[in-house]
PDB file of C-alpha atoms in Angstrom:
ATOM      1  CA  MET S   1     -15.786  27.148 -34.178  1.00 35.00           C
ATOM      2  CA  ASP S   2     -18.165  25.399 -31.807  1.00 39.00           C
ATOM      3  CA  GLN S   3     -16.122  22.810 -29.919  1.00 41.00           C
ATOM      4  CA  ASN S   4     -19.301  21.018 -28.840  1.00 43.00           C
ATOM      5  CA  HIS S   5     -20.258  20.243 -32.428  1.00 42.00           C
ATOM      6  CA  GLY S   6     -20.966  16.560 -32.775  1.00 46.00           C
ATOM      7  CA  ALA S   7     -21.361  15.948 -29.044  1.00 46.00           C
ATOM      8  CA  VAL S   8     -24.131  13.522 -28.249  1.00 47.00           C
ATOM      9  CA  GLU S   9     -25.778  13.246 -24.865  1.00 53.00           C
ATOM     10  CA  VAL S  10     -27.294   9.886 -24.014  1.00 54.00           C
ATOM     11  CA  ASN S  11     -30.516  10.021 -22.021  1.00 58.00           C
ATOM     12  CA  HIS S  12     -30.781   7.050 -19.676  1.00 55.00           C
ATOM     13  CA  VAL S  13     -34.312   7.902 -18.504  1.00 51.00           C
ATOM     14  CA  GLY S  14     -36.161   4.605 -18.344  1.00 57.00           C
ATOM     15  CA  GLU S  15     -32.921   2.645 -17.966  1.00 80.00           C
ATOM     16  CA  LEU S  16     -31.720   4.102 -14.665  1.00 88.00           C
ATOM     17  CA  PRO S  17     -33.888   4.509 -11.550  1.00 89.00           C
ATOM     18  CA  PRO S  18     -35.209   7.985 -10.664  1.00 90.00           C
ATOM     19  CA  ARG S  19     -33.569   9.975  -7.880  1.00 90.00           C
ATOM     20  CA  ASN S  20     -36.290   9.207  -5.357  1.00 91.00           C
ATOM     21  CA  ARG S  21     -35.386   5.523  -5.523  1.00 90.00           C
ATOM     22  CA  LEU S  22     -31.664   6.009  -4.906  1.00 89.00           C
ATOM     23  CA  GLN S  23     -29.910   5.654  -1.572  1.00 86.00           C
ATOM     24  CA  GLN S  24     -28.529   8.799   0.024  1.00 87.00           C
ATOM     25  CA  MET S  25     -24.882   7.758  -0.387  1.00 84.00           C
ATOM     26  CA  THR S  26     -25.464   7.363  -4.119  1.00 87.00           C
ATOM     27  CA  LEU S  27     -27.228  10.720  -4.321  1.00 90.00           C
ATOM     28  CA  ASP S  28     -24.290  12.366  -2.553  1.00 89.00           C
ATOM     29  CA  ILE S  29     -21.887  11.151  -5.255  1.00 89.00           C
ATOM     30  CA  ILE S  30     -24.294  12.163  -8.018  1.00 92.00           C
ATOM     31  CA  TYR S  31     -24.626  15.700  -6.611  1.00 93.00           C
ATOM     32  CA  VAL S  32     -20.838  16.078  -6.473  1.00 92.00           C
ATOM     33  CA  LEU S  33     -20.415  14.847 -10.048  1.00 91.00           C
ATOM     34  CA  GLU S  34     -23.238  17.050 -11.344  1.00 91.00           C
ATOM     35  CA  ASN S  35     -21.673  20.124  -9.748  1.00 91.00           C
ATOM     36  CA  LEU S  36     -18.198  19.180 -10.911  1.00 88.00           C
ATOM     37  CA  LEU S  37     -19.030  18.302 -14.513  1.00 86.00           C
ATOM     38  CA  GLY S  38     -22.071  20.462 -15.182  1.00 84.00           C
ATOM     39  CA  VAL S  39     -24.209  17.455 -16.092  1.00 86.00           C
ATOM     40  CA  SER S  40     -27.572  16.188 -14.936  1.00 90.00           C
ATOM     41  CA  TYR S  41     -28.534  12.659 -13.916  1.00 92.00           C
ATOM     42  CA  PRO S  42     -29.598  10.483 -15.750  1.00 89.00           C
ATOM     43  CA  ILE S  43     -28.296  12.142 -18.938  1.00 86.00           C
ATOM     44  CA  MET S  44     -24.845  10.862 -19.840  1.00 73.00           C
ATOM     45  CA  PRO S  45     -22.279  13.528 -20.760  1.00 66.00           C
ATOM     46  CA  PRO S  46     -20.398  13.224 -24.060  1.00 63.00           C
ATOM     47  CA  TRP S  47     -17.131  11.991 -22.553  1.00 56.00           C
ATOM     48  CA  GLN S  48     -15.159  11.905 -25.761  1.00 48.00           C
ATOM     49  CA  ASN S  49     -16.088  15.501 -26.517  1.00 48.00           C
ATOM     50  CA  MET S  50     -15.203  16.518 -22.968  1.00 47.00           C
ATOM     51  CA  GLU S  51     -11.742  15.080 -23.554  1.00 48.00           C
ATOM     52  CA  ALA S  52     -11.458  17.257 -26.640  1.00 42.00           C
ATOM     53  CA  THR S  53     -12.462  20.455 -24.855  1.00 43.00           C
ATOM     54  CA  ASN S  54      -9.698  20.538 -22.235  1.00 51.00           C
ATOM     55  CA  ARG S  55     -11.772  18.860 -19.554  1.00 71.00           C
ATOM     56  CA  THR S  56      -9.440  15.918 -19.163  1.00 82.00           C
ATOM     57  CA  LEU S  57      -8.510  17.025 -15.652  1.00 86.00           C
ATOM     58  CA  LEU S  58     -12.173  17.203 -14.609  1.00 86.00           C
ATOM     59  CA  ASN S  59     -12.691  13.699 -15.957  1.00 86.00           C
ATOM     60  CA  GLU S  60      -9.709  12.491 -13.929  1.00 90.00           C
ATOM     61  CA  ILE S  61     -10.998  14.187 -10.779  1.00 91.00           C
ATOM     62  CA  SER S  62     -14.474  12.724 -11.262  1.00 91.00           C
ATOM     63  CA  ARG S  63     -13.030   9.220 -11.509  1.00 91.00           C
ATOM     64  CA  LEU S  64     -11.032   9.816  -8.343  1.00 92.00           C
ATOM     65  CA  VAL S  65     -14.243  10.920  -6.600  1.00 90.00           C
ATOM     66  CA  ILE S  66     -16.016   7.723  -7.659  1.00 90.00           C
ATOM     67  CA  GLY S  67     -13.017   5.598  -6.696  1.00 88.00           C
ATOM     68  CA  TYR S  68     -12.661   7.350  -3.330  1.00 86.00           C
ATOM     69  CA  HIS S  69     -16.276   6.675  -2.404  1.00 83.00           C
ATOM     70  CA  PHE S  70     -16.062   3.102  -3.621  1.00 81.00           C
ATOM     71  CA  HIS S  71     -12.886   2.289  -1.682  1.00 79.00           C
ATOM     72  CA  THR S  72     -13.716   4.185   1.520  1.00 76.00           C
ATOM     73  CA  ILE S  73     -17.145   2.572   1.764  1.00 70.00           C
ATOM     74  CA  VAL S  74     -15.364  -0.744   1.197  1.00 48.00           C
ATOM     75  CA  GLY S  75     -17.046  -1.353  -2.113  1.00 50.00           C
ATOM     76  CA  SER S  76     -20.455  -1.615  -0.472  1.00 53.00           C
ATOM     77  CA  ILE S  77     -22.273   0.956  -2.617  1.00 56.00           C
ATOM     78  CA  PRO S  78     -25.160  -1.194  -3.849  1.00 60.00           C
ATOM     79  CA  GLU S  79     -25.878   1.221  -6.688  1.00 71.00           C
ATOM     80  CA  TYR S  80     -22.262   1.650  -7.780  1.00 77.00           C
ATOM     81  CA  GLU S  81     -23.036   0.405 -11.288  1.00 84.00           C
ATOM     82  CA  ILE S  82     -25.758   3.045 -11.634  1.00 88.00           C
ATOM     83  CA  ILE S  83     -23.116   5.773 -11.429  1.00 89.00           C
ATOM     84  CA  THR S  84     -20.733   4.124 -13.878  1.00 87.00           C
ATOM     85  CA  THR S  85     -23.575   3.352 -16.309  1.00 87.00           C
ATOM     86  CA  TRP S  86     -24.786   6.956 -16.117  1.00 89.00           C
ATOM     87  CA  LEU S  87     -21.339   8.290 -16.994  1.00 87.00           C
ATOM     88  CA  GLY S  88     -20.520   5.572 -19.501  1.00 85.00           C
ATOM     89  CA  LEU S  89     -17.560   4.313 -17.480  1.00 86.00           C
ATOM     90  CA  GLY S  90     -16.254   0.781 -17.176  1.00 85.00           C
ATOM     91  CA  PRO S  91     -14.255  -0.823 -14.352  1.00 84.00           C
ATOM     92  CA  GLU S  92     -11.035   0.042 -16.179  1.00 87.00           C
ATOM     93  CA  HIS S  93     -11.787   3.760 -15.769  1.00 87.00           C
ATOM     94  CA  ILE S  94     -11.964   3.630 -11.955  1.00 87.00           C
ATOM     95  CA  PRO S  95      -8.529   3.900 -10.310  1.00 90.00           C
ATOM     96  CA  SER S  96      -7.253   1.231  -7.972  1.00 87.00           C
ATOM     97  CA  LEU S  97      -6.536   2.139  -4.373  1.00 83.00           C
ATOM     98  CA  GLU S  98      -2.783   2.202  -5.056  1.00 82.00           C
ATOM     99  CA  THR S  99      -3.271   4.518  -8.058  1.00 87.00           C
ATOM    100  CA  MET S 100      -5.487   6.808  -5.995  1.00 87.00           C
ATOM    101  CA  ILE S 101      -2.908   7.115  -3.221  1.00 84.00           C
ATOM    102  CA  LEU S 102      -0.245   8.036  -5.766  1.00 84.00           C
ATOM    103  CA  LYS S 103      -2.449  10.519  -7.639  1.00 88.00           C
ATOM    104  CA  LEU S 104      -3.698  12.220  -4.480  1.00 86.00           C
ATOM    105  CA  GLN S 105      -0.086  13.160  -3.714  1.00 84.00           C
ATOM    106  CA  GLN S 106       0.352  14.927  -7.065  1.00 88.00           C
ATOM    107  CA  PRO S 107       0.361  18.756  -6.835  1.00 87.00           C
ATOM    108  CA  TYR S 108      -1.834  19.233  -9.925  1.00 90.00           C
ATOM    109  CA  ILE S 109      -4.470  16.865  -8.494  1.00 90.00           C
ATOM    110  CA  GLN S 110      -4.347  18.560  -5.084  1.00 88.00           C
ATOM    111  CA  SER S 111      -4.695  21.959  -6.762  1.00 89.00           C
ATOM    112  CA  ALA S 112      -7.702  20.816  -8.804  1.00 89.00           C
ATOM    113  CA  LEU S 113      -9.400  19.269  -5.766  1.00 90.00           C
ATOM    114  CA  CYS S 114      -8.908  22.458  -3.744  1.00 88.00           C
ATOM    115  CA  SER S 115     -10.023  24.836  -6.498  1.00 87.00           C
ATOM    116  CA  ASN S 116     -13.161  22.766  -7.094  1.00 89.00           C
ATOM    117  CA  GLY S 117     -14.018  22.735  -3.390  1.00 90.00           C
ATOM    118  CA  LEU S 118     -13.542  18.987  -2.988  1.00 89.00           C
ATOM    119  CA  THR S 119     -10.826  19.186  -0.367  1.00 85.00           C
ATOM    120  CA  THR S 120      -9.341  21.676   2.062  1.00 80.00           C
ATOM    121  CA  PHE S 121      -5.624  22.262   2.023  1.00 74.00           C
ATOM    122  CA  SER S 122      -3.805  21.503   5.252  1.00 73.00           C
ATOM    123  CA  PHE S 123      -0.152  21.558   6.132  1.00 74.00           C
ATOM    124  CA  PRO S 124       1.565  18.199   6.662  1.00 73.00           C
ATOM    125  CA  GLN S 125       1.216  16.974  10.227  1.00 74.00           C
ATOM    126  CA  LEU S 126       4.638  16.997  11.832  1.00 78.00           C
ATOM    127  CA  ASN S 127       5.362  13.884  13.850  1.00 77.00           C
ATOM    128  CA  MET S 128       7.657  14.913  16.679  1.00 74.00           C
ATOM    129  CA  ARG S 129       8.068  11.367  18.027  1.00 77.00           C
ATOM    130  CA  THR S 130      11.438  10.518  16.504  1.00 79.00           C
ATOM    131  CA  ALA S 131      13.002   8.780  19.517  1.00 88.00           C
ATOM    132  CA  ASN S 132      14.460   5.345  18.899  1.00 94.00           C
ATOM    133  CA  PRO S 133      11.979   2.645  19.964  1.00 95.00           C
ATOM    134  CA  THR S 134      12.841   0.004  22.538  1.00 96.00           C
ATOM    135  CA  PRO S 135      13.148  -3.410  20.867  1.00 97.00           C
ATOM    136  CA  THR S 136      10.556  -6.057  21.669  1.00 97.00           C
ATOM    137  CA  ALA S 137      11.816  -9.653  21.673  1.00 98.00           C
ATOM    138  CA  VAL S 138       9.561 -12.232  20.016  1.00 98.00           C
ATOM    139  CA  THR S 139      10.092 -15.991  19.775  1.00 98.00           C
ATOM    140  CA  LEU S 140       8.438 -17.662  16.798  1.00 98.00           C
ATOM    141  CA  ASN S 141       7.220 -20.951  18.260  1.00 97.00           C
ATOM    142  CA  GLU S 142       4.017 -21.428  16.275  1.00 96.00           C
ATOM    143  CA  PRO S 143       3.739 -22.694  12.684  1.00 97.00           C
ATOM    144  CA  SER S 144       2.250 -19.309  11.734  1.00 97.00           C
ATOM    145  CA  SER S 145       2.726 -16.004  13.569  1.00 97.00           C
ATOM    146  CA  ASN S 146       1.102 -12.708  12.566  1.00 97.00           C
ATOM    147  CA  TYR S 147       1.992  -9.126  13.468  1.00 97.00           C
ATOM    148  CA  ILE S 148       0.091  -6.053  12.247  1.00 95.00           C
ATOM    149  CA  LEU S 149       1.022  -2.412  12.809  1.00 92.00           C
ATOM    150  CA  ASP S 150       0.242   0.995  11.354  1.00 92.00           C
ATOM    151  CA  SER S 151       2.846   2.836   9.336  1.00 92.00           C
ATOM    152  CA  ASP S 152       3.052   5.713  11.840  1.00 90.00           C
ATOM    153  CA  GLU S 153       4.194   3.405  14.670  1.00 91.00           C
ATOM    154  CA  LYS S 154       7.956   3.567  15.062  1.00 94.00           C
ATOM    155  CA  THR S 155       8.634   0.011  16.199  1.00 96.00           C
ATOM    156  CA  VAL S 156      11.435  -2.539  16.515  1.00 98.00           C
ATOM    157  CA  TYR S 157      11.025  -6.293  16.955  1.00 98.00           C
ATOM    158  CA  ILE S 158      13.762  -8.870  17.404  1.00 98.00           C
ATOM    159  CA  PHE S 159      12.360 -12.104  15.979  1.00 98.00           C
ATOM    160  CA  ARG S 160      13.951 -15.431  16.856  1.00 98.00           C
ATOM    161  CA  ALA S 161      13.134 -18.970  15.790  1.00 98.00           C
ATOM    162  CA  ALA S 162      14.962 -22.172  16.724  1.00 97.00           C
ATOM    163  CA  ASN S 163      15.271 -25.614  15.169  1.00 97.00           C
ATOM    164  CA  PHE S 164      13.340 -24.936  11.977  1.00 98.00           C
ATOM    165  CA  VAL S 165      13.813 -26.561   8.594  1.00 98.00           C
ATOM    166  CA  GLN S 166      11.591 -24.190   6.603  1.00 98.00           C
ATOM    167  CA  ALA S 167      10.825 -20.504   7.047  1.00 98.00           C
ATOM    168  CA  GLN S 168       8.773 -18.093   5.011  1.00 98.00           C
ATOM    169  CA  LEU S 169       7.928 -14.414   5.455  1.00 98.00           C
ATOM    170  CA  MET S 170       4.966 -12.699   3.815  1.00 98.00           C
ATOM    171  CA  ILE S 171       4.421  -8.953   4.194  1.00 98.00           C
ATOM    172  CA  TYR S 172       1.025  -7.573   3.185  1.00 97.00           C
ATOM    173  CA  VAL S 173       0.436  -3.843   2.780  1.00 95.00           C
ATOM    174  CA  TYR S 174      -3.037  -2.467   3.454  1.00 90.00           C
ATOM    175  CA  HIS S 175      -4.100   0.997   2.310  1.00 83.00           C
ATOM    176  CA  THR S 176      -6.572   2.990   4.405  1.00 74.00           C
ATOM    177  CA  PRO S 177      -7.588   6.149   2.501  1.00 67.00           C
ATOM    178  CA  ILE S 178      -9.785   7.440   5.338  1.00 62.00           C
ATOM    179  CA  SER S 179      -6.878   7.682   7.797  1.00 67.00           C
ATOM    180  CA  GLY S 180      -4.274   8.205   5.097  1.00 71.00           C
ATOM    181  CA  LEU S 181      -2.102   5.488   6.667  1.00 83.00           C
ATOM    182  CA  LEU S 182      -0.711   2.199   5.510  1.00 91.00           C
ATOM    183  CA  SER S 183      -0.589  -0.865   7.708  1.00 94.00           C
ATOM    184  CA  TYR S 184       1.812  -3.789   7.505  1.00 96.00           C
ATOM    185  CA  HIS S 185       0.888  -7.397   8.167  1.00 97.00           C
ATOM    186  CA  LEU S 186       3.876  -9.679   8.744  1.00 98.00           C
ATOM    187  CA  ARG S 187       3.242 -13.416   8.611  1.00 98.00           C
ATOM    188  CA  PHE S 188       6.008 -15.834   9.537  1.00 98.00           C
ATOM    189  CA  ASN S 189       5.428 -19.444   8.492  1.00 98.00           C
ATOM    190  CA  ILE S 190       7.816 -21.807  10.274  1.00 98.00           C
ATOM    191  CA  GLY S 191       8.230 -25.474   9.376  1.00 98.00           C
ATOM    192  CA  ARG S 192       9.849 -27.939  11.747  1.00 97.00           C
ATOM    193  CA  GLU S 193      10.766 -31.584  11.310  1.00 95.00           C
ATOM    194  CA  ASN S 194       7.487 -32.823  12.762  1.00 93.00           C
ATOM    195  CA  SER S 195       5.296 -30.147  11.098  1.00 96.00           C
ATOM    196  CA  LEU S 196       6.478 -29.137   7.639  1.00 97.00           C
ATOM    197  CA  LEU S 197       4.889 -26.243   5.756  1.00 97.00           C
ATOM    198  CA  GLN S 198       2.118 -27.253   3.373  1.00 93.00           C
ATOM    199  CA  THR S 199       2.010 -24.082   1.251  1.00 91.00           C
ATOM    200  CA  VAL S 200       2.833 -24.526  -2.438  1.00 93.00           C
ATOM    201  CA  THR S 201       5.476 -21.785  -2.249  1.00 95.00           C
ATOM    202  CA  ALA S 202       7.370 -23.387   0.654  1.00 96.00           C
ATOM    203  CA  ALA S 203      10.983 -24.328  -0.031  1.00 96.00           C
ATOM    204  CA  HIS S 204      12.344 -27.836   0.445  1.00 96.00           C
ATOM    205  CA  PRO S 205      13.236 -28.496   4.093  1.00 97.00           C
ATOM    206  CA  PHE S 206      16.835 -28.125   5.228  1.00 97.00           C
ATOM    207  CA  HIS S 207      18.874 -31.260   5.865  1.00 95.00           C
ATOM    208  CA  GLU S 208      19.763 -29.895   9.304  1.00 95.00           C
ATOM    209  CA  PRO S 209      17.670 -27.557  11.514  1.00 97.00           C
ATOM    210  CA  ALA S 210      18.643 -23.893  11.661  1.00 97.00           C
ATOM    211  CA  ASP S 211      18.072 -20.913  13.941  1.00 97.00           C
ATOM    212  CA  LEU S 212      16.949 -17.428  12.965  1.00 97.00           C
ATOM    213  CA  THR S 213      17.519 -13.958  14.341  1.00 98.00           C
ATOM    214  CA  ALA S 214      15.852 -11.120  12.433  1.00 98.00           C
ATOM    215  CA  VAL S 215      15.532  -7.412  13.179  1.00 98.00           C
ATOM    216  CA  TYR S 216      12.297  -5.774  12.085  1.00 98.00           C
ATOM    217  CA  TYR S 217      12.205  -1.976  12.054  1.00 98.00           C
ATOM    218  CA  ASN S 218       9.242   0.183  11.035  1.00 97.00           C
ATOM    219  CA  ALA S 219      11.415   3.181  10.232  1.00 96.00           C
ATOM    220  CA  ARG S 220       8.843   5.839   9.336  1.00 94.00           C
ATOM    221  CA  GLY S 221      11.455   7.347   7.037  1.00 94.00           C
ATOM    222  CA  ALA S 222      14.831   5.681   6.506  1.00 96.00           C
ATOM    223  CA  THR S 223      16.873   8.835   5.875  1.00 95.00           C
ATOM    224  CA  LEU S 224      16.822   9.895   9.537  1.00 94.00           C
ATOM    225  CA  LEU S 225      20.353   9.697  10.944  1.00 94.00           C
ATOM    226  CA  SER S 226      19.176   8.404  14.316  1.00 94.00           C
ATOM    227  CA  PHE S 227      17.379   5.506  12.593  1.00 96.00           C
ATOM    228  CA  ARG S 228      20.537   4.487  10.771  1.00 97.00           C
ATOM    229  CA  SER S 229      22.738   4.710  13.840  1.00 96.00           C
ATOM    230  CA  HIS S 230      20.158   2.810  15.909  1.00 97.00           C
ATOM    231  CA  LEU S 231      19.928   0.073  13.285  1.00 98.00           C
ATOM    232  CA  GLN S 232      23.725  -0.239  13.352  1.00 98.00           C
ATOM    233  CA  ILE S 233      23.592  -0.646  17.143  1.00 98.00           C
ATOM    234  CA  LEU S 234      20.947  -3.370  16.787  1.00 98.00           C
ATOM    235  CA  VAL S 235      23.057  -5.166  14.189  1.00 98.00           C
ATOM    236  CA  ASP S 236      26.149  -5.016  16.411  1.00 98.00           C
ATOM    237  CA  GLU S 237      24.209  -6.281  19.427  1.00 98.00           C
ATOM    238  CA  HIS S 238      21.996  -9.000  17.919  1.00 98.00           C
ATOM    239  CA  HIS S 239      23.891 -10.051  14.753  1.00 98.00           C
ATOM    240  CA  PRO S 240      20.702 -10.666  12.760  1.00 98.00           C
ATOM    241  CA  MET S 241      20.843 -12.868   9.686  1.00 98.00           C
ATOM    242  CA  ILE S 242      17.906 -10.943   8.215  1.00 98.00           C
ATOM    243  CA  ILE S 243      16.910  -7.262   8.462  1.00 98.00           C
ATOM    244  CA  ILE S 244      13.366  -6.158   7.612  1.00 98.00           C
ATOM    245  CA  VAL S 245      12.605  -2.443   7.260  1.00 98.00           C
ATOM    246  CA  THR S 246       9.142  -1.077   6.458  1.00 98.00           C
ATOM    247  CA  GLU S 247       7.878   2.451   5.800  1.00 97.00           C
ATOM    248  CA  THR S 248      11.261   3.384   4.340  1.00 97.00           C
ATOM    249  CA  ARG S 249       9.804   6.075   2.033  1.00 95.00           C
ATOM    250  CA  LEU S 250      12.889   5.491  -0.111  1.00 95.00           C
ATOM    251  CA  GLY S 251      13.758   3.295  -3.072  1.00 94.00           C
ATOM    252  CA  ALA S 252      16.341   0.849  -4.389  1.00 95.00           C
ATOM    253  CA  ARG S 253      19.402   3.104  -4.475  1.00 96.00           C
ATOM    254  CA  GLU S 254      19.124   3.993  -0.801  1.00 97.00           C
ATOM    255  CA  ALA S 255      18.347   0.367   0.108  1.00 98.00           C
ATOM    256  CA  ASN S 256      21.518  -0.887  -1.536  1.00 98.00           C
ATOM    257  CA  GLN S 257      23.595   1.876   0.043  1.00 97.00           C
ATOM    258  CA  LEU S 258      22.384   1.113   3.569  1.00 98.00           C
ATOM    259  CA  ALA S 259      22.810  -2.637   3.067  1.00 98.00           C
ATOM    260  CA  SER S 260      26.379  -2.026   1.909  1.00 97.00           C
ATOM    261  CA  ASP S 261      27.093   0.176   4.937  1.00 97.00           C
ATOM    262  CA  LEU S 262      25.800  -2.597   7.220  1.00 98.00           C
ATOM    263  CA  ARG S 263      27.718  -5.276   5.251  1.00 97.00           C
ATOM    264  CA  TYR S 264      24.606  -7.120   4.110  1.00 98.00           C
ATOM    265  CA  ASN S 265      25.012  -8.488   0.614  1.00 97.00           C
ATOM    266  CA  GLN S 266      21.484  -9.374  -0.497  1.00 98.00           C
ATOM    267  CA  VAL S 267      18.748  -6.784  -0.983  1.00 98.00           C
ATOM    268  CA  ILE S 268      15.085  -7.204  -1.903  1.00 98.00           C
ATOM    269  CA  PHE S 269      12.896  -4.116  -1.952  1.00 97.00           C
ATOM    270  CA  MET S 270       9.450  -2.727  -2.656  1.00 96.00           C
ATOM    271  CA  ASN S 271       9.345   0.898  -3.764  1.00 94.00           C
ATOM    272  CA  PRO S 272       7.235   3.439  -1.862  1.00 92.00           C
ATOM    273  CA  ILE S 273       4.056   4.931  -3.288  1.00 85.00           C
ATOM    274  CA  GLY S 274       4.872   8.620  -3.428  1.00 82.00           C
ATOM    275  CA  TYR S 275       5.787   9.670   0.106  1.00 85.00           C
ATOM    276  CA  CYS S 276       4.578   6.559   1.914  1.00 89.00           C
ATOM    277  CA  GLY S 277       5.409   2.880   2.043  1.00 93.00           C
ATOM    278  CA  GLY S 278       8.552   1.083   0.965  1.00 96.00           C
ATOM    279  CA  ILE S 279       9.991  -2.235   2.205  1.00 98.00           C
ATOM    280  CA  TRP S 280      13.607  -3.413   2.424  1.00 98.00           C
ATOM    281  CA  LEU S 281      14.809  -6.954   3.157  1.00 98.00           C
ATOM    282  CA  PHE S 282      18.525  -7.580   3.766  1.00 98.00           C
ATOM    283  CA  SER S 283      20.473 -10.822   4.256  1.00 98.00           C
ATOM    284  CA  ASP S 284      24.099 -11.134   5.318  1.00 97.00           C
ATOM    285  CA  LEU S 285      24.335 -14.394   3.294  1.00 97.00           C
ATOM    286  CA  ARG S 286      26.371 -16.034   6.044  1.00 95.00           C
ATOM    287  CA  SER S 287      23.820 -18.621   7.101  1.00 95.00           C
ATOM    288  CA  LEU S 288      20.552 -17.702   5.367  1.00 97.00           C
ATOM    289  CA  SER S 289      19.612 -16.227   2.008  1.00 98.00           C
ATOM    290  CA  LEU S 290      16.320 -14.868   0.695  1.00 98.00           C
ATOM    291  CA  GLU S 291      14.373 -16.535  -2.101  1.00 98.00           C
ATOM    292  CA  HIS S 292      12.000 -14.012  -3.660  1.00 96.00           C
ATOM    293  CA  ILE S 293       8.697 -15.861  -4.190  1.00 97.00           C
ATOM    294  CA  VAL S 294       6.054 -13.175  -4.728  1.00 95.00           C
ATOM    295  CA  GLN S 295       5.740  -9.421  -5.119  1.00 93.00           C
ATOM    296  CA  GLY S 296       2.897  -7.123  -6.098  1.00 88.00           C
ATOM    297  CA  ASP S 297       1.565  -3.678  -5.276  1.00 82.00           C
ATOM    298  CA  ASP S 298       0.412  -4.867  -1.860  1.00 90.00           C
ATOM    299  CA  GLN S 299       2.597  -7.825  -0.888  1.00 95.00           C
ATOM    300  CA  ILE S 300       6.089  -9.235  -0.885  1.00 97.00           C
ATOM    301  CA  GLY S 301       7.138 -12.736   0.101  1.00 98.00           C
ATOM    302  CA  VAL S 302      10.397 -14.629   0.638  1.00 98.00           C
ATOM    303  CA  ASN S 303      11.623 -18.037   1.705  1.00 98.00           C
ATOM    304  CA  PHE S 304      14.642 -18.291   3.991  1.00 98.00           C
ATOM    305  CA  LEU S 305      17.192 -20.716   2.538  1.00 97.00           C
ATOM    306  CA  ARG S 306      20.341 -22.250   3.987  1.00 96.00           C
ATOM    307  CA  VAL S 307      23.549 -20.902   2.486  1.00 93.00           C
TER     308      VAL S 307
END
């Protein structure tokens, strides 16, 4: 039986511009998709029939190709809609950056990309810099303080703030598919008696000012024994009310276990995406607690409250 029976190709000649009027970056994507799918611009392939003829994986790969170009060129492809119109795709068919990062770590996707000549297999790059970092002391004097670092930087900060009546921490996660790295943007918002926070998510000010000591550790993998022993040393030395760990590459179970080992009773976490990412926030609940105010695929936010 002919599996292509009933397939209808839609010819967009007259609706879409000819090749000689397209920019080179758009032509590059079109050439890849033509070679991958066996189609020809501007004729639209019968997508539903392709689904029925075991080409689902090719469809998925083609959408990843479009999404990769869109995200790595920072959405600046002026003719992006030409490609989606040609293939009969809507915005809902193009994966988000977070979905792409997760899918590109899947063995079946990696195998399909390699076998179709769209990527070259390489062994994971071993990072031999596992030494414990030297802590950097930071005093939070300003109403807003920002710190940005890449996920491959093994870093420790000791944050301190004095005489505040409001405190808020926002952590934003940025995905960079070109480098394959995440970056973390920490923003501390500190309200004092003469300059209260104006954000709508700010908590009510304390009746009495408080002080803060927080340990921030970009772990680059929270299973490593030396990380855990070093964090214990930092806790014993600085007695932080709050612990912030990024790039844990682990989930909730491990977060709760480590918090219990350190005798911290409150845990807020963001799961990793495959083998990258992950955020843990711990409070000892002795003087400050964490109020969870926002969380999404790329951010997590808390208020610090008096206990």
